[in-house]
Tab-separated table of C-alpha atoms in Angstrom:
chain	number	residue	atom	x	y	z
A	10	UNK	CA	-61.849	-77.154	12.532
A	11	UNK	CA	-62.361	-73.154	13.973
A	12	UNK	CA	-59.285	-73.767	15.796
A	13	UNK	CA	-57.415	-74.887	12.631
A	14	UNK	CA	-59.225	-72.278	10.473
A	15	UNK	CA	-57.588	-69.317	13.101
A	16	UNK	CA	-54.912	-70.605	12.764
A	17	UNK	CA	-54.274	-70.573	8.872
A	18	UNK	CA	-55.165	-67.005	8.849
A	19	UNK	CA	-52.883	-65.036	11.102
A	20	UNK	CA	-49.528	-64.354	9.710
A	21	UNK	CA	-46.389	-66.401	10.987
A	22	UNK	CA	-43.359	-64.871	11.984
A	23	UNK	CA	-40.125	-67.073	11.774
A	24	UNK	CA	-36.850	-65.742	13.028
A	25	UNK	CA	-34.027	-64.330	10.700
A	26	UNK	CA	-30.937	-65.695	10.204
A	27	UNK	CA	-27.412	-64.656	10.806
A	28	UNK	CA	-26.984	-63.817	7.412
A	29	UNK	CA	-30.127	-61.888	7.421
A	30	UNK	CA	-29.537	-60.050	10.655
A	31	UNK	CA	-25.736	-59.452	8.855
A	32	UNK	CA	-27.545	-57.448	5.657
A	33	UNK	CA	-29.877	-55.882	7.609
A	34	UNK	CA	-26.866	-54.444	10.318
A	35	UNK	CA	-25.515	-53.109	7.113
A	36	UNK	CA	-28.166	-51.633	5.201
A	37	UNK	CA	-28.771	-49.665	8.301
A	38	UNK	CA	-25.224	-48.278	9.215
A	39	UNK	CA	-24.622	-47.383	5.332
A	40	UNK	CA	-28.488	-45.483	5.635
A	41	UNK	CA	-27.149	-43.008	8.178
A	42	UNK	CA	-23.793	-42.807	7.137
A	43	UNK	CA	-25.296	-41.252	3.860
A	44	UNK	CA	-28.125	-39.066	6.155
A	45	UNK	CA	-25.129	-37.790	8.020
A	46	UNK	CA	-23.108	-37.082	4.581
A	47	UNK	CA	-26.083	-35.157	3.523
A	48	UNK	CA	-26.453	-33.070	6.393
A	49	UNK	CA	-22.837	-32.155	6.676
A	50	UNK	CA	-22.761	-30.912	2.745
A	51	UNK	CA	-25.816	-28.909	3.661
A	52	UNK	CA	-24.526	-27.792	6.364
A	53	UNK	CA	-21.332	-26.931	4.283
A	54	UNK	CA	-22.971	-25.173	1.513
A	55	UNK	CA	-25.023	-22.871	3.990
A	56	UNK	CA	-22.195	-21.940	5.392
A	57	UNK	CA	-20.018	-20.962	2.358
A	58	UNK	CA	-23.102	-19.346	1.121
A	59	UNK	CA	-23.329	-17.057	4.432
A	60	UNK	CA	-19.608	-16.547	4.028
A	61	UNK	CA	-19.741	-15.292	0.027
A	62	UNK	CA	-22.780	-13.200	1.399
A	63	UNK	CA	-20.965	-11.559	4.759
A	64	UNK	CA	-17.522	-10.712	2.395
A	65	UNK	CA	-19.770	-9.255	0.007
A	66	UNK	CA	-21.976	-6.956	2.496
A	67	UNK	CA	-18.375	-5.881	3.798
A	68	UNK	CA	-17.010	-5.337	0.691
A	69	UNK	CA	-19.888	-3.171	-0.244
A	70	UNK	CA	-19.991	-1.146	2.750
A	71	UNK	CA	-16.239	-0.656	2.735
A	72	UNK	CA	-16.604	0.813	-0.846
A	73	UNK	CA	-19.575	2.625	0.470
A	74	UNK	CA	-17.457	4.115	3.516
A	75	UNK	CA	-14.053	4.755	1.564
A	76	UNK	CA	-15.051	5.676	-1.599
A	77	UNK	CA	-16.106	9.079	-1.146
A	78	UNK	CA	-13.204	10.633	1.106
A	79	UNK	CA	-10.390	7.868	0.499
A	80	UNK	CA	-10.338	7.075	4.185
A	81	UNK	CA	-12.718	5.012	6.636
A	82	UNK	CA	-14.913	7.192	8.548
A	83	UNK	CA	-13.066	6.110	11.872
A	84	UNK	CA	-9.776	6.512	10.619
A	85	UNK	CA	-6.997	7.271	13.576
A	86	UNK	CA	-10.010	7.108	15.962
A	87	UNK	CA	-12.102	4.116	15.731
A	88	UNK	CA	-14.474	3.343	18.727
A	89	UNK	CA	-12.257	1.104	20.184
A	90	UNK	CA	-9.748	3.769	21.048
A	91	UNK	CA	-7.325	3.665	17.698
A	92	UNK	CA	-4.092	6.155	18.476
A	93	UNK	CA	-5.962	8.662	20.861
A	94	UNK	CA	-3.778	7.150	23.467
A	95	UNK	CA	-0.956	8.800	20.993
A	96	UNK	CA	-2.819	12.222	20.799
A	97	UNK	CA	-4.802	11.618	17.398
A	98	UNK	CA	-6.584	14.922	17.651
A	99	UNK	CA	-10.677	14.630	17.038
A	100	UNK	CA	-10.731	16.837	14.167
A	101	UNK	CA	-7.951	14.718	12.309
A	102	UNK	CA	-10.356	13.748	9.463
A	103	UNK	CA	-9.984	17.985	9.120
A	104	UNK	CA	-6.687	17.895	8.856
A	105	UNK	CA	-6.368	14.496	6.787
A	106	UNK	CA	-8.414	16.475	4.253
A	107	UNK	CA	-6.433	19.477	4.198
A	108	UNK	CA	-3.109	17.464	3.985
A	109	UNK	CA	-1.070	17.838	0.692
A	110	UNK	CA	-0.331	14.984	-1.193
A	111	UNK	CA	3.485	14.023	-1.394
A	112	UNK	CA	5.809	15.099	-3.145
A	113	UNK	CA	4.368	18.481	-2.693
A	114	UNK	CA	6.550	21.486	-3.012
A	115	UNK	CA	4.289	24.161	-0.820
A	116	UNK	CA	3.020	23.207	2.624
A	117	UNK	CA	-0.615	23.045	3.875
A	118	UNK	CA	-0.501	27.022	4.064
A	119	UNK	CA	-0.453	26.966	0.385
A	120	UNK	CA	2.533	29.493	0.561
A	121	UNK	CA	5.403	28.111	2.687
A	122	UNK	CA	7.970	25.409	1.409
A	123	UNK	CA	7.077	22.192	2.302
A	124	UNK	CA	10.445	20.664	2.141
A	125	UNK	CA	13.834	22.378	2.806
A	126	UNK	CA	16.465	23.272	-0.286
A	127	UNK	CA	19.722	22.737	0.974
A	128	UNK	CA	22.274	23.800	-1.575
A	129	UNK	CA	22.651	20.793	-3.042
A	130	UNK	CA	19.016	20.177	-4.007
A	131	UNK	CA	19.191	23.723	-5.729
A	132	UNK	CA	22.187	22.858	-7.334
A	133	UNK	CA	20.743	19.389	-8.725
A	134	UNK	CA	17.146	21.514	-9.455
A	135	UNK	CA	19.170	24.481	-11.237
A	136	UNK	CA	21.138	21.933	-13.423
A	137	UNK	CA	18.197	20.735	-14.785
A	138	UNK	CA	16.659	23.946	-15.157
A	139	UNK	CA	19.788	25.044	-17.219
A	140	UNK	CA	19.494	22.056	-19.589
A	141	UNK	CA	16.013	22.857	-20.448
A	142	UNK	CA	16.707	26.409	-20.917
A	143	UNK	CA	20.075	25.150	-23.368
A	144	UNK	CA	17.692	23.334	-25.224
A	145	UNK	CA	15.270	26.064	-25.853
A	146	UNK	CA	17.866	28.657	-26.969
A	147	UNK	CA	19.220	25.746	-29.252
A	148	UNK	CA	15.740	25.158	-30.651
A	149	UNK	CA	14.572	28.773	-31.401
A	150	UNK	CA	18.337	29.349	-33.202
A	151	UNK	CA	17.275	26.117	-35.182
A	152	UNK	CA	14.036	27.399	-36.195
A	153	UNK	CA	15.132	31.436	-37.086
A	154	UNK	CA	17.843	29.595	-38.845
A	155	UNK	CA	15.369	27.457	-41.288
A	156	UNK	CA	12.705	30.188	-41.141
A	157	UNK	CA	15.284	32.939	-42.590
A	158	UNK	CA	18.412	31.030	-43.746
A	159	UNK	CA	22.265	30.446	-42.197
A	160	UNK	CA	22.869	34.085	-42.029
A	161	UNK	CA	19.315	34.663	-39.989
A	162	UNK	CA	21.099	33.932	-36.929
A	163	UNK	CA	23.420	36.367	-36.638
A	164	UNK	CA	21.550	39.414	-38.478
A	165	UNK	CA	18.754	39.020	-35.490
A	166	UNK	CA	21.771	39.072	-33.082
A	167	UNK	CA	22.857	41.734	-34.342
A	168	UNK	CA	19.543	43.422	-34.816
A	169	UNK	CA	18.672	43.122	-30.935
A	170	UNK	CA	22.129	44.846	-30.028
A	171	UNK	CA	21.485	47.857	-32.443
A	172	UNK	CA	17.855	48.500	-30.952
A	173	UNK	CA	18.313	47.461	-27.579
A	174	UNK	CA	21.853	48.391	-26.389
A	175	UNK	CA	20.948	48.905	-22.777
A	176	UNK	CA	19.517	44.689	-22.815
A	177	UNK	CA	22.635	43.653	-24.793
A	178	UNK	CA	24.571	42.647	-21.289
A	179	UNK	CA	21.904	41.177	-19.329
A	180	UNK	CA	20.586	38.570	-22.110
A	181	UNK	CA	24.411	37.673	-22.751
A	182	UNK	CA	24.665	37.121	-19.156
A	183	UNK	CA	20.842	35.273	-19.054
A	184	UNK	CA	22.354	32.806	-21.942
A	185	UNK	CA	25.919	32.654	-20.491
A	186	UNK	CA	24.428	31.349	-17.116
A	187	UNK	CA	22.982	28.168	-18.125
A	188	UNK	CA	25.585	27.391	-20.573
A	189	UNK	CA	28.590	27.844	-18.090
A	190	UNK	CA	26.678	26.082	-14.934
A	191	UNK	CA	25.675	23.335	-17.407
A	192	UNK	CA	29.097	22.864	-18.661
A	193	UNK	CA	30.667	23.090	-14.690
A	194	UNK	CA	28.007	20.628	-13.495
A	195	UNK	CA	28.259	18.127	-16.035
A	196	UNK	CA	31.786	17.843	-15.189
A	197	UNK	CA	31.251	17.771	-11.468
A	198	UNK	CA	28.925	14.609	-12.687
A	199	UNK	CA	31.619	13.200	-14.754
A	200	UNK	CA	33.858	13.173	-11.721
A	201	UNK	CA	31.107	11.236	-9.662
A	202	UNK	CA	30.395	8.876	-11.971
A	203	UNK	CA	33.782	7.822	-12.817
A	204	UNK	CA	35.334	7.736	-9.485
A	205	UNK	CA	32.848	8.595	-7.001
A	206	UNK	CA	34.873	10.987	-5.209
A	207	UNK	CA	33.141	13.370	-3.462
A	208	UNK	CA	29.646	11.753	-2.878
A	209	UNK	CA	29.485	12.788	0.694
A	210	UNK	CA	27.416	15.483	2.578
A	211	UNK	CA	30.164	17.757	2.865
A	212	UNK	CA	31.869	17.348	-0.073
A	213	UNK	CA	28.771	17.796	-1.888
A	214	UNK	CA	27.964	20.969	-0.367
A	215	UNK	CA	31.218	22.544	-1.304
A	216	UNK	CA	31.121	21.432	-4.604
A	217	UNK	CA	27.807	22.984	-5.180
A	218	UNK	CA	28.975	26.100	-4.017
A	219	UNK	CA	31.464	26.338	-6.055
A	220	UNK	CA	29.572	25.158	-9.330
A	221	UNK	CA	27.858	28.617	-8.666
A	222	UNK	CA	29.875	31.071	-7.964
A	223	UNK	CA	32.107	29.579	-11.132
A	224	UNK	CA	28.875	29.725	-13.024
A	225	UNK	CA	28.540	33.197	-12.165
A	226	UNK	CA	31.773	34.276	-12.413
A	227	UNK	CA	31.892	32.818	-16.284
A	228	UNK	CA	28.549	34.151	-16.971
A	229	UNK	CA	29.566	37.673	-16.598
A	230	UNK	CA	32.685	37.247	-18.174
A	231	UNK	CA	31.257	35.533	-21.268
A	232	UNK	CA	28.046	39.126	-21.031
A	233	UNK	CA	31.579	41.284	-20.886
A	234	UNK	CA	33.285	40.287	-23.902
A	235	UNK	CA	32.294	41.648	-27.162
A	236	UNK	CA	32.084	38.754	-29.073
């Protein structure tokens, strides 16, 4: 009877089955699939968040080391070498600072040309000039004209010659000028425009010359006459 007794009370263990062993071969491949899922989307997450944290410590700094001169401290001569192998001079943040900003007519002197004016540029730059000066003589005849009537015109015209003789021949000439080199230069753009002949260096320079010395000539004829 004690034998039977110890016997009843200790548990039994009875071996599983195929179909047990089959569930419990799954249960524990689809456990660490999932702990390795989980690991990997931490891992994941720690990483973008180190990323989003590193871009924004450089973006900061960059702001932080651009921001107040334009240009990275190291600029042309960074530590590992930059262009010093192409003669970057150690003072060039100096001389980056003291650069003039393009287009910029005077040079770093403040006093020389920066840029050369062949005679072409002048003549494109005085054509300009001309039309804005046309357009100002046009505007104050407008507004003497409605301040003082159709005849105000010419009564101030001929007011200035009576009390300034001596001036009468260089303000013709100063309002011929424009007028005549206006006139000669729009034509000169006609040309261009309609058949493109000569857009070339050369030609370009002797047309310029002569839309000048035309201009001038006209100008003083235009002062001479007593009209």
């Amino acid at each position: 009877p004690s034998s039977s007794s110890s016997s009843s009370s200790s548990p039994s263990t009875l071996p599983l089955t195929e179909k047990e062993k089959k569930t419990l071969t799954t249960t524990t491949t689809t456990r660490a699939a999932y702990s390795t899922t989980t690991r990997e989307r931490d891992t994941v997450d720690t990483s973008s968040s180190n990323n989003k944290t590193t871009k924004k410590a450089f973006s900061t700094s960059a702001r932080s080391r651009i921001g107040h001169k334009g240009i990275p401290d190291e600029y042309g001569q960074p530590k590992t070498g930059g262009t010093s192998f192409l003669g970057t001079p150690e003072n060039h943040r100096e001389l980056l600072s003291a650069r003039p900003l393009s287009p910029d007519v005077l040079d770093v002197d403040g006093k020389s040309a920066h840029y050369k004016f062949p005679i072409v540029a002048l003549s494109s730059i005085t054509n300009r000039i001309t039309g804005c000066v046309l357009s100002g003589a046009v505007g104050v005849g407008g507004v003497i004209a409605c301040a003082g009537g159709p005849e105000a015109v010419p009564e101030t015209v001929e007011m200035f010659k009576t009390q300034f003789p001596m001036l009468v021949f260089p303000v013709k000439a100063a309002l011929s000028f424009p007028f005549v080199y206006h006139g000669v230069a729009g034509m000169r753009h006609l040309v261009w425009d309609m058949s493109a002949f000569g857009i070339d260096n050369e030609n370009a320079k002797k047309s310029s010359m002569f839309v000048f010395a035309s201009s001038v000539v006209g100008a003083a004829a235009m002062a001479s006459s007593s009209f």
